Amino acid sequence: MNDSKQNLWGDLVFRGLTATFAAGIALLFIALLAELWHESRPAIDQFGFSFLTSHEWNPVTVKFGALIPIVGTLVSTILALLFAVPLSLGIALFLAELAPHWLRAPFGTAIELLAAIPSIVYGMWGLFVLSPLLADHVQPWLQKFSGGLPFFAGPTMGIGMLTAGLVLTLMIIPFIASVSRDVFLMVPTHLKEAAYGMGCTTWEVVRDIMIPYGKKGIAGAVFLGMGRALGETMAVTFVIGNAYHLSWSLFAPGNSIASTLANEFTEADGTVYLASLIELGLVLFLITFIVLGLAQIWLRKGQSGGGR
Amino acid sequence: MNIIFRRRVVNSLVLGLSGLAAAFGLFMLTWILGDVAIKGAGAINWQFFTELPAPPGMEGGGLANAIVGTLLMTGTAALIAVPFGVLAGTYLAEFGYNTVLGRIARFISDILVSAPSIVIGVFVYLVMVKPMHNFSGWAGACSLAIIMLPVVSRTTEEMLKLVAPEMREAALALGAPYWKMMTGVIYRAASTGIFTGVILAVARVAGETAPLLFTALNSPYWMHSMNEPMANLTVVLFNYAMSPYDDWHRLAWGAALLITMAVLVLNILTRLLLSRKRRTS
């Protein structure tokens, strides 16, 4: 009798303990948001909504606006997605459908290892290897053959928005590719075989069966990669150039939210300066929260039901 | 005839492009790893592991304090995050499949896994560094722990779910209470998997720089306690790579090689553990 009572208590304590720690994760998240909000109040009170639309970032006159870092974050992310989505889908297709069976596991591991390389190593490689290459060979060539497009104007320094976008491309390929491969692999074999049996080519099966079937999962994979690119710090800090001006040219140096934080946070003197940086962090956190939240919702739906 | 020919051409074209994309991925991996290996190998010597950094412009010097600092902070972070994460993961797998708390904690874990690590650095700066008025190894360890936490909790959940239901039934049929079934049977059955999750989490934070920039900061000296700014490989790499000195660039490549090797070895280890587990179970 006594024994079973003890067990009952034991179970309750065990359940309560695990629930406390699970709640701890949620509380941590709330504390993070609350703290960022609370500490950025001086900046929010002073600049209000214009913080998001002003392009002035001047510690001397204590005027801060986040437009340039926000634009830089978005432009570098969009550039990365432009390159990474087609490449990743190609890789996913290769891994799920085309590669011989013995090659699939090792090749998949190799692609996933791209995600394991620390971001600071990507940044260093981008600065010392990729950007000289771009400055000496790729950028002059682009300038010559683009016929004076504003996107490719200005001095070819090698660091800037384009380089940041390219390094981010490499970093998010493994995420998008491996999740989309899993999505492709979940397409039921009988659907694919029915299409093959009707005489479809492999590409037609991909286009008309696999992509429509897995579209939510693929959208989730793309948003996962986007969330990664938005918040990436070290790799971008190395190659984006850290300059506060807006330019149409992708060769021009810029700034992202994360690189601004990395460069200026420890040097920020004065309440409003620090609060403005924290508000930048809050903005970044909210954007990635929305993007990653959407990714999770789509990935779950893609996993549970599939199809349309 | 014409349309069949066109379909074939389009098909080969797309498949060719897909193969090219895959080759590109492999090429970039070998290119980056090759560069890191070649440029880093020159810096790795006995001094690199045993000496303190030399003042700017001076020849030689090593990163001994940074290596110890990284190990200390990563280890401390694991000590904080593993019990927390395993217990939270247990709730997610055992009790929280469909409860409100379970759904919220799972959703937030999945987001925190990919959340920008620099914001976590800002958060730890605000709650630890600012009130205590100094940068410290503890603050660095805490921000790494926050990054490890969701990785540990989600892998624990997945691994517990993989344990065969017969094991639970057998334990419960013998009259074991739930907590005893968990501690005596289920955790043991899932131990390899949970361990894999821990290694994965360590690999995830071993190369992290952003959350340490405003928490552990950096230091050119040996640490006396975790209460002071602490040298670590990634922040040293960042500072050295951004410096104008060739000798520091060389050391930075060495640090890059060391970190990359460590992270890759840990990653490959988790894969081996998982594939062996799959074969035996």
PDB file of C-alpha atoms in Angstrom, chain B:
ATOM      1  CA  MET B   1       7.858  12.447 -83.331  1.00  0.00           C
ATOM      2  CA  ASN B   2       8.870  16.031 -82.888  1.00  0.00           C
ATOM      3  CA  ILE B   3       7.185  16.371 -79.507  1.00  0.00           C
ATOM      4  CA  ILE B   4       8.685  13.136 -78.214  1.00  0.00           C
ATOM      5  CA  PHE B   5      12.121  14.363 -79.256  1.00  0.00           C
ATOM      6  CA  ARG B   6      11.534  17.664 -77.471  1.00  0.00           C
ATOM      7  CA  ARG B   7      10.409  15.917 -74.302  1.00  0.00           C
ATOM      8  CA  ARG B   8      13.528  13.796 -74.366  1.00  0.00           C
ATOM      9  CA  VAL B   9      15.781  16.797 -74.881  1.00  0.00           C
ATOM     10  CA  VAL B  10      14.123  18.745 -72.078  1.00  0.00           C
ATOM     11  CA  ASN B  11      14.409  15.700 -69.831  1.00  0.00           C
ATOM     12  CA  SER B  12      18.112  15.186 -70.470  1.00  0.00           C
ATOM     13  CA  LEU B  13      18.725  18.893 -70.063  1.00  0.00           C
ATOM     14  CA  VAL B  14      17.068  19.046 -66.629  1.00  0.00           C
ATOM     15  CA  LEU B  15      18.688  15.851 -65.441  1.00  0.00           C
ATOM     16  CA  GLY B  16      22.053  17.123 -66.632  1.00  0.00           C
ATOM     17  CA  LEU B  17      21.555  20.387 -64.746  1.00  0.00           C
ATOM     18  CA  SER B  18      20.585  18.467 -61.630  1.00  0.00           C
ATOM     19  CA  GLY B  19      23.761  16.403 -61.855  1.00  0.00           C
ATOM     20  CA  LEU B  20      25.759  19.599 -62.369  1.00  0.00           C
ATOM     21  CA  ALA B  21      24.190  21.151 -59.257  1.00  0.00           C
ATOM     22  CA  ALA B  22      25.192  18.090 -57.251  1.00  0.00           C
ATOM     23  CA  ALA B  23      28.720  18.206 -58.656  1.00  0.00           C
ATOM     24  CA  PHE B  24      28.877  21.911 -57.778  1.00  0.00           C
ATOM     25  CA  GLY B  25      27.942  21.147 -54.152  1.00  0.00           C
ATOM     26  CA  LEU B  26      30.652  18.524 -53.853  1.00  0.00           C
ATOM     27  CA  PHE B  27      33.158  20.789 -55.578  1.00  0.00           C
ATOM     28  CA  MET B  28      32.494  23.657 -53.142  1.00  0.00           C
ATOM     29  CA  LEU B  29      32.871  21.335 -50.153  1.00  0.00           C
ATOM     30  CA  THR B  30      36.247  20.054 -51.331  1.00  0.00           C
ATOM     31  CA  TRP B  31      37.358  23.547 -52.356  1.00  0.00           C
ATOM     32  CA  ILE B  32      36.602  25.098 -48.951  1.00  0.00           C
ATOM     33  CA  LEU B  33      37.932  22.166 -46.940  1.00  0.00           C
ATOM     34  CA  GLY B  34      41.007  21.981 -49.159  1.00  0.00           C
ATOM     35  CA  ASP B  35      41.792  25.673 -48.706  1.00  0.00           C
ATOM     36  CA  VAL B  36      41.337  25.441 -44.953  1.00  0.00           C
ATOM     37  CA  ALA B  37      43.542  22.342 -44.774  1.00  0.00           C
ATOM     38  CA  ILE B  38      46.334  23.767 -46.939  1.00  0.00           C
ATOM     39  CA  LYS B  39      46.438  27.227 -45.371  1.00  0.00           C
ATOM     40  CA  GLY B  40      45.844  25.933 -41.857  1.00  0.00           C
ATOM     41  CA  ALA B  41      48.375  23.123 -41.853  1.00  0.00           C
ATOM     42  CA  GLY B  42      51.272  25.598 -41.922  1.00  0.00           C
ATOM     43  CA  ALA B  43      50.195  27.122 -38.610  1.00  0.00           C
ATOM     44  CA  ILE B  44      49.703  23.909 -36.681  1.00  0.00           C
ATOM     45  CA  ASN B  45      52.796  23.068 -34.655  1.00  0.00           C
ATOM     46  CA  TRP B  46      53.761  22.447 -31.047  1.00  0.00           C
ATOM     47  CA  GLN B  47      53.759  26.192 -30.248  1.00  0.00           C
ATOM     48  CA  PHE B  48      50.207  26.529 -31.569  1.00  0.00           C
ATOM     49  CA  PHE B  49      48.923  24.250 -28.801  1.00  0.00           C
ATOM     50  CA  THR B  50      51.217  25.298 -25.954  1.00  0.00           C
ATOM     51  CA  GLU B  51      51.926  29.026 -26.124  1.00  0.00           C
ATOM     52  CA  LEU B  52      49.999  32.184 -25.419  1.00  0.00           C
ATOM     53  CA  PRO B  53      49.322  34.607 -28.273  1.00  0.00           C
ATOM     54  CA  ALA B  54      52.258  36.825 -29.157  1.00  0.00           C
ATOM     55  CA  PRO B  55      51.826  40.629 -29.127  1.00  0.00           C
ATOM     56  CA  PRO B  56      50.957  42.160 -32.532  1.00  0.00           C
ATOM     57  CA  GLY B  57      53.839  42.136 -34.965  1.00  0.00           C
ATOM     58  CA  MET B  58      55.870  39.601 -32.993  1.00  0.00           C
ATOM     59  CA  GLU B  59      56.701  36.256 -34.556  1.00  0.00           C
ATOM     60  CA  GLY B  60      55.380  33.007 -33.170  1.00  0.00           C
ATOM     61  CA  GLY B  61      52.937  32.514 -30.346  1.00  0.00           C
ATOM     62  CA  GLY B  62      50.104  30.055 -30.062  1.00  0.00           C
ATOM     63  CA  LEU B  63      46.484  29.816 -29.084  1.00  0.00           C
ATOM     64  CA  ALA B  64      46.764  27.557 -26.041  1.00  0.00           C
ATOM     65  CA  ASN B  65      44.523  29.738 -23.873  1.00  0.00           C
ATOM     66  CA  ALA B  66      41.885  29.981 -26.590  1.00  0.00           C
ATOM     67  CA  ILE B  67      41.806  26.203 -27.043  1.00  0.00           C
ATOM     68  CA  VAL B  68      41.351  25.699 -23.296  1.00  0.00           C
ATOM     69  CA  GLY B  69      38.740  28.470 -23.174  1.00  0.00           C
ATOM     70  CA  THR B  70      36.687  26.931 -25.965  1.00  0.00           C
ATOM     71  CA  LEU B  71      36.836  23.502 -24.317  1.00  0.00           C
ATOM     72  CA  LEU B  72      35.888  24.939 -20.913  1.00  0.00           C
ATOM     73  CA  MET B  73      32.945  26.951 -22.161  1.00  0.00           C
ATOM     74  CA  THR B  74      31.633  24.227 -24.456  1.00  0.00           C
ATOM     75  CA  GLY B  75      31.902  21.684 -21.631  1.00  0.00           C
ATOM     76  CA  THR B  76      30.144  23.960 -19.154  1.00  0.00           C
ATOM     77  CA  ALA B  77      27.441  24.687 -21.710  1.00  0.00           C
ATOM     78  CA  ALA B  78      26.895  20.955 -22.181  1.00  0.00           C
ATOM     79  CA  LEU B  79      26.623  20.450 -18.409  1.00  0.00           C
ATOM     80  CA  ILE B  80      23.859  23.052 -18.299  1.00  0.00           C
ATOM     81  CA  ALA B  81      22.039  22.144 -21.502  1.00  0.00           C
ATOM     82  CA  VAL B  82      22.089  18.346 -21.382  1.00  0.00           C
ATOM     83  CA  PRO B  83      20.034  17.730 -18.183  1.00  0.00           C
ATOM     84  CA  PHE B  84      17.686  20.593 -19.095  1.00  0.00           C
ATOM     85  CA  GLY B  85      17.291  19.379 -22.674  1.00  0.00           C
ATOM     86  CA  VAL B  86      16.911  15.691 -21.848  1.00  0.00           C
ATOM     87  CA  LEU B  87      14.169  16.363 -19.278  1.00  0.00           C
ATOM     88  CA  ALA B  88      12.349  18.754 -21.612  1.00  0.00           C
ATOM     89  CA  GLY B  89      12.672  16.208 -24.432  1.00  0.00           C
ATOM     90  CA  THR B  90      11.281  13.535 -22.131  1.00  0.00           C
ATOM     91  CA  TYR B  91       8.182  15.639 -21.555  1.00  0.00           C
ATOM     92  CA  LEU B  92       7.772  16.190 -25.303  1.00  0.00           C
ATOM     93  CA  ALA B  93       8.037  12.471 -26.077  1.00  0.00           C
ATOM     94  CA  GLU B  94       6.190  10.962 -23.112  1.00  0.00           C
ATOM     95  CA  PHE B  95       3.538  13.371 -21.901  1.00  0.00           C
ATOM     96  CA  GLY B  96       3.374  16.273 -24.287  1.00  0.00           C
ATOM     97  CA  TYR B  97       2.508  14.720 -27.613  1.00  0.00           C
ATOM     98  CA  ASN B  98      -0.732  16.613 -27.855  1.00  0.00           C
ATOM     99  CA  THR B  99      -0.844  18.928 -24.846  1.00  0.00           C
ATOM    100  CA  VAL B 100      -0.757  22.701 -25.260  1.00  0.00           C
ATOM    101  CA  LEU B 101       2.574  22.918 -23.417  1.00  0.00           C
ATOM    102  CA  GLY B 102       4.033  20.156 -25.574  1.00  0.00           C
ATOM    103  CA  ARG B 103       3.004  21.809 -28.810  1.00  0.00           C
ATOM    104  CA  ILE B 104       4.298  25.226 -27.757  1.00  0.00           C
ATOM    105  CA  ALA B 105       7.615  23.869 -26.442  1.00  0.00           C
ATOM    106  CA  ARG B 106       8.136  21.802 -29.608  1.00  0.00           C
ATOM    107  CA  PHE B 107       7.355  24.723 -31.899  1.00  0.00           C
ATOM    108  CA  ILE B 108       9.655  27.065 -29.987  1.00  0.00           C
ATOM    109  CA  SER B 109      12.448  24.468 -29.896  1.00  0.00           C
ATOM    110  CA  ASP B 110      12.246  24.096 -33.657  1.00  0.00           C
ATOM    111  CA  ILE B 111      12.474  27.859 -34.106  1.00  0.00           C
ATOM    112  CA  LEU B 112      15.285  28.315 -31.572  1.00  0.00           C
ATOM    113  CA  VAL B 113      17.366  25.686 -33.413  1.00  0.00           C
ATOM    114  CA  SER B 114      17.625  28.057 -36.374  1.00  0.00           C
ATOM    115  CA  ALA B 115      17.256  31.387 -34.541  1.00  0.00           C
ATOM    116  CA  PRO B 116      20.015  33.949 -35.083  1.00  0.00           C
ATOM    117  CA  SER B 117      22.702  33.143 -32.543  1.00  0.00           C
ATOM    118  CA  ILE B 118      23.812  36.763 -32.319  1.00  0.00           C
ATOM    119  CA  VAL B 119      20.457  37.723 -30.783  1.00  0.00           C
ATOM    120  CA  ILE B 120      21.038  35.087 -28.119  1.00  0.00           C
ATOM    121  CA  GLY B 121      24.392  36.754 -27.480  1.00  0.00           C
ATOM    122  CA  VAL B 122      22.603  40.102 -27.055  1.00  0.00           C
ATOM    123  CA  PHE B 123      20.108  38.510 -24.640  1.00  0.00           C
ATOM    124  CA  VAL B 124      22.831  36.961 -22.461  1.00  0.00           C
ATOM    125  CA  TYR B 125      24.699  40.271 -22.507  1.00  0.00           C
ATOM    126  CA  LEU B 126      21.589  41.988 -21.161  1.00  0.00           C
ATOM    127  CA  VAL B 127      20.778  39.469 -18.426  1.00  0.00           C
ATOM    128  CA  MET B 128      24.283  38.474 -17.323  1.00  0.00           C
ATOM    129  CA  VAL B 129      27.083  40.764 -18.520  1.00  0.00           C
ATOM    130  CA  LYS B 130      25.344  44.088 -17.932  1.00  0.00           C
ATOM    131  CA  PRO B 131      24.125  43.406 -14.361  1.00  0.00           C
ATOM    132  CA  MET B 132      27.462  41.874 -13.362  1.00  0.00           C
ATOM    133  CA  HIS B 133      29.463  44.623 -15.062  1.00  0.00           C
ATOM    134  CA  ASN B 134      31.946  42.261 -16.692  1.00  0.00           C
ATOM    135  CA  PHE B 135      32.295  39.859 -19.560  1.00  0.00           C
ATOM    136  CA  SER B 136      32.801  36.308 -18.350  1.00  0.00           C
ATOM    137  CA  GLY B 137      33.287  32.703 -19.310  1.00  0.00           C
ATOM    138  CA  TRP B 138      30.028  31.929 -17.500  1.00  0.00           C
ATOM    139  CA  ALA B 139      28.113  34.264 -19.784  1.00  0.00           C
ATOM    140  CA  GLY B 140      29.748  32.646 -22.824  1.00  0.00           C
ATOM    141  CA  ALA B 141      28.865  29.187 -21.547  1.00  0.00           C
ATOM    142  CA  CYS B 142      25.258  30.233 -20.910  1.00  0.00           C
ATOM    143  CA  SER B 143      24.742  31.576 -24.412  1.00  0.00           C
ATOM    144  CA  LEU B 144      26.195  28.383 -25.880  1.00  0.00           C
ATOM    145  CA  ALA B 145      23.892  26.387 -23.573  1.00  0.00           C
ATOM    146  CA  ILE B 146      20.834  28.243 -24.912  1.00  0.00           C
ATOM    147  CA  ILE B 147      21.863  27.276 -28.441  1.00  0.00           C
ATOM    148  CA  MET B 148      22.445  23.637 -27.459  1.00  0.00           C
ATOM    149  CA  LEU B 149      19.199  23.287 -25.538  1.00  0.00           C
ATOM    150  CA  PRO B 150      16.708  22.906 -28.419  1.00  0.00           C
ATOM    151  CA  VAL B 151      19.041  20.506 -30.257  1.00  0.00           C
ATOM    152  CA  VAL B 152      19.258  18.260 -27.204  1.00  0.00           C
ATOM    153  CA  SER B 153      15.544  18.387 -26.409  1.00  0.00           C
ATOM    154  CA  ARG B 154      14.389  17.624 -29.947  1.00  0.00           C
ATOM    155  CA  THR B 155      16.829  14.743 -30.520  1.00  0.00           C
ATOM    156  CA  THR B 156      15.974  13.300 -27.094  1.00  0.00           C
ATOM    157  CA  GLU B 157      12.310  13.392 -28.072  1.00  0.00           C
ATOM    158  CA  GLU B 158      12.965  11.649 -31.382  1.00  0.00           C
ATOM    159  CA  MET B 159      15.180   9.007 -29.783  1.00  0.00           C
ATOM    160  CA  LEU B 160      12.712   8.201 -26.992  1.00  0.00           C
ATOM    161  CA  LYS B 161       9.977   7.741 -29.555  1.00  0.00           C
ATOM    162  CA  LEU B 162      12.160   5.190 -31.371  1.00  0.00           C
ATOM    163  CA  VAL B 163      12.307   2.856 -28.342  1.00  0.00           C
ATOM    164  CA  ALA B 164      10.218  -0.228 -29.069  1.00  0.00           C
ATOM    165  CA  PRO B 165       6.786  -0.132 -27.365  1.00  0.00           C
ATOM    166  CA  GLU B 166       7.298  -3.740 -26.188  1.00  0.00           C
ATOM    167  CA  MET B 167      10.027  -2.526 -23.829  1.00  0.00           C
ATOM    168  CA  ARG B 168       7.608  -0.148 -22.133  1.00  0.00           C
ATOM    169  CA  GLU B 169       4.910  -2.775 -21.955  1.00  0.00           C
ATOM    170  CA  ALA B 170       7.300  -5.316 -20.473  1.00  0.00           C
ATOM    171  CA  ALA B 171       8.436  -2.890 -17.774  1.00  0.00           C
ATOM    172  CA  LEU B 172       4.916  -1.738 -16.957  1.00  0.00           C
ATOM    173  CA  ALA B 173       3.618  -5.331 -16.923  1.00  0.00           C
ATOM    174  CA  LEU B 174       6.196  -6.147 -14.258  1.00  0.00           C
ATOM    175  CA  GLY B 175       4.568  -3.465 -12.148  1.00  0.00           C
ATOM    176  CA  ALA B 176       7.229  -0.816 -12.557  1.00  0.00           C
ATOM    177  CA  PRO B 177       5.960   2.736 -12.045  1.00  0.00           C
ATOM    178  CA  TYR B 178       6.319   5.094 -14.960  1.00  0.00           C
ATOM    179  CA  TRP B 179       9.367   6.926 -13.607  1.00  0.00           C
ATOM    180  CA  LYS B 180      11.146   3.655 -12.939  1.00  0.00           C
ATOM    181  CA  MET B 181      10.349   2.419 -16.423  1.00  0.00           C
ATOM    182  CA  MET B 182      11.857   5.613 -17.821  1.00  0.00           C
ATOM    183  CA  THR B 183      15.023   5.675 -15.732  1.00  0.00           C
ATOM    184  CA  GLY B 184      15.616   1.930 -15.648  1.00  0.00           C
ATOM    185  CA  VAL B 185      14.609   0.885 -19.147  1.00  0.00           C
ATOM    186  CA  ILE B 186      13.787   3.596 -21.656  1.00  0.00           C
ATOM    187  CA  TYR B 187      16.689   5.964 -21.012  1.00  0.00           C
ATOM    188  CA  ARG B 188      19.070   3.027 -21.243  1.00  0.00           C
ATOM    189  CA  ALA B 189      17.556   1.793 -24.464  1.00  0.00           C
ATOM    190  CA  ALA B 190      17.773   5.291 -25.951  1.00  0.00           C
ATOM    191  CA  SER B 191      21.167   6.149 -24.464  1.00  0.00           C
ATOM    192  CA  THR B 192      23.118   5.913 -27.737  1.00  0.00           C
ATOM    193  CA  GLY B 193      20.597   8.115 -29.455  1.00  0.00           C
ATOM    194  CA  ILE B 194      20.559  10.699 -26.682  1.00  0.00           C
ATOM    195  CA  PHE B 195      24.351  10.687 -26.625  1.00  0.00           C
ATOM    196  CA  THR B 196      24.308  11.299 -30.376  1.00  0.00           C
ATOM    197  CA  GLY B 197      22.088  14.314 -29.798  1.00  0.00           C
ATOM    198  CA  VAL B 198      24.530  15.667 -27.237  1.00  0.00           C
ATOM    199  CA  ILE B 199      27.472  15.330 -29.621  1.00  0.00           C
ATOM    200  CA  LEU B 200      25.430  16.972 -32.349  1.00  0.00           C
ATOM    201  CA  ALA B 201      24.685  19.875 -30.011  1.00  0.00           C
ATOM    202  CA  VAL B 202      28.372  20.186 -29.070  1.00  0.00           C
ATOM    203  CA  ALA B 203      29.307  20.198 -32.753  1.00  0.00           C
ATOM    204  CA  ARG B 204      26.691  22.872 -33.343  1.00  0.00           C
ATOM    205  CA  VAL B 205      28.175  25.275 -30.785  1.00  0.00           C
ATOM    206  CA  ALA B 206      31.879  24.432 -31.167  1.00  0.00           C
ATOM    207  CA  GLY B 207      32.111  26.699 -34.197  1.00  0.00           C
ATOM    208  CA  GLU B 208      29.801  29.437 -32.882  1.00  0.00           C
ATOM    209  CA  THR B 209      31.266  32.913 -32.742  1.00  0.00           C
ATOM    210  CA  ALA B 210      28.409  35.390 -32.679  1.00  0.00           C
ATOM    211  CA  PRO B 211      27.037  34.508 -29.205  1.00  0.00           C
ATOM    212  CA  LEU B 212      30.511  34.787 -27.659  1.00  0.00           C
ATOM    213  CA  LEU B 213      31.375  38.230 -29.050  1.00  0.00           C
ATOM    214  CA  PHE B 214      29.538  40.117 -26.290  1.00  0.00           C
ATOM    215  CA  THR B 215      29.574  37.494 -23.561  1.00  0.00           C
ATOM    216  CA  ALA B 216      32.952  35.797 -23.215  1.00  0.00           C
ATOM    217  CA  LEU B 217      34.700  38.523 -25.224  1.00  0.00           C
ATOM    218  CA  ASN B 218      38.376  37.567 -25.547  1.00  0.00           C
ATOM    219  CA  SER B 219      41.582  37.717 -23.567  1.00  0.00           C
ATOM    220  CA  PRO B 220      45.269  37.341 -24.379  1.00  0.00           C
ATOM    221  CA  TYR B 221      46.026  35.736 -21.008  1.00  0.00           C
ATOM    222  CA  TRP B 222      45.439  32.485 -19.172  1.00  0.00           C
ATOM    223  CA  MET B 223      42.102  32.405 -17.345  1.00  0.00           C
ATOM    224  CA  HIS B 224      42.024  32.158 -13.553  1.00  0.00           C
ATOM    225  CA  SER B 225      38.307  31.575 -13.275  1.00  0.00           C
ATOM    226  CA  MET B 226      35.133  31.552 -15.338  1.00  0.00           C
ATOM    227  CA  ASN B 227      34.312  35.010 -13.910  1.00  0.00           C
ATOM    228  CA  GLU B 228      36.589  36.868 -16.272  1.00  0.00           C
ATOM    229  CA  PRO B 229      36.662  37.486 -20.029  1.00  0.00           C
ATOM    230  CA  MET B 230      37.759  34.266 -21.637  1.00  0.00           C
ATOM    231  CA  ALA B 231      39.749  33.581 -24.786  1.00  0.00           C
ATOM    232  CA  ASN B 232      38.148  31.209 -27.250  1.00  0.00           C
ATOM    233  CA  LEU B 233      39.118  29.942 -30.674  1.00  0.00           C
ATOM    234  CA  THR B 234      36.335  31.469 -32.720  1.00  0.00           C
ATOM    235  CA  VAL B 235      36.548  35.037 -31.424  1.00  0.00           C
ATOM    236  CA  VAL B 236      40.349  34.904 -31.687  1.00  0.00           C
ATOM    237  CA  LEU B 237      39.939  33.673 -35.261  1.00  0.00           C
ATOM    238  CA  PHE B 238      37.619  36.608 -35.982  1.00  0.00           C
ATOM    239  CA  ASN B 239      39.979  39.198 -34.476  1.00  0.00           C
ATOM    240  CA  TYR B 240      43.058  37.720 -36.118  1.00  0.00           C
ATOM    241  CA  ALA B 241      41.502  37.346 -39.546  1.00  0.00           C
ATOM    242  CA  MET B 242      40.346  41.002 -39.437  1.00  0.00           C
ATOM    243  CA  SER B 243      43.800  42.209 -38.333  1.00  0.00           C
ATOM    244  CA  PRO B 244      46.402  43.546 -40.781  1.00  0.00           C
ATOM    245  CA  TYR B 245      49.196  41.162 -39.659  1.00  0.00           C
ATOM    246  CA  ASP B 246      50.208  38.237 -41.857  1.00  0.00           C
ATOM    247  CA  ASP B 247      51.377  36.218 -38.898  1.00  0.00           C
ATOM    248  CA  TRP B 248      47.963  36.561 -37.262  1.00  0.00           C
ATOM    249  CA  HIS B 249      46.268  35.540 -40.526  1.00  0.00           C
ATOM    250  CA  ARG B 250      48.379  32.395 -40.469  1.00  0.00           C
ATOM    251  CA  LEU B 251      47.279  31.599 -36.909  1.00  0.00           C
ATOM    252  CA  ALA B 252      43.662  32.339 -37.865  1.00  0.00           C
ATOM    253  CA  TRP B 253      43.837  29.721 -40.633  1.00  0.00           C
ATOM    254  CA  GLY B 254      45.291  27.304 -38.095  1.00  0.00           C
ATOM    255  CA  ALA B 255      42.377  27.976 -35.748  1.00  0.00           C
ATOM    256  CA  ALA B 256      39.959  27.547 -38.655  1.00  0.00           C
ATOM    257  CA  LEU B 257      41.490  24.169 -39.481  1.00  0.00           C
ATOM    258  CA  LEU B 258      41.321  23.022 -35.859  1.00  0.00           C
ATOM    259  CA  ILE B 259      37.665  24.039 -35.412  1.00  0.00           C
ATOM    260  CA  THR B 260      36.578  22.655 -38.778  1.00  0.00           C
ATOM    261  CA  MET B 261      38.298  19.336 -38.132  1.00  0.00           C
ATOM    262  CA  ALA B 262      36.744  19.045 -34.680  1.00  0.00           C
ATOM    263  CA  VAL B 263      33.256  19.835 -35.944  1.00  0.00           C
ATOM    264  CA  LEU B 264      33.536  17.479 -38.931  1.00  0.00           C
ATOM    265  CA  VAL B 265      34.839  14.625 -36.772  1.00  0.00           C
ATOM    266  CA  LEU B 266      31.959  15.115 -34.300  1.00  0.00           C
ATOM    267  CA  ASN B 267      29.454  15.176 -37.162  1.00  0.00           C
ATOM    268  CA  ILE B 268      30.800  12.034 -38.761  1.00  0.00           C
ATOM    269  CA  LEU B 269      30.858  10.353 -35.336  1.00  0.00           C
ATOM    270  CA  THR B 270      27.140  11.032 -34.860  1.00  0.00           C
ATOM    271  CA  ARG B 271      26.423   9.514 -38.264  1.00  0.00           C
ATOM    272  CA  LEU B 272      28.403   6.379 -37.425  1.00  0.00           C
ATOM    273  CA  LEU B 273      26.637   6.040 -34.068  1.00  0.00           C
ATOM    274  CA  LEU B 274      23.237   6.448 -35.673  1.00  0.00           C
ATOM    275  CA  SER B 275      23.875   3.998 -38.502  1.00  0.00           C
ATOM    276  CA  ARG B 276      25.197   1.384 -36.087  1.00  0.00           C
ATOM    277  CA  LYS B 277      22.156   1.875 -33.878  1.00  0.00           C
ATOM    278  CA  ARG B 278      19.881   1.434 -36.851  1.00  0.00           C
ATOM    279  CA  ARG B 279      21.612  -1.812 -37.750  1.00  0.00           C
ATOM    280  CA  THR B 280      21.454  -3.300 -34.243  1.00  0.00           C
ATOM    281  CA  SER B 281      17.897  -2.330 -33.347  1.00  0.00           C
TER     282      SER B 281
END
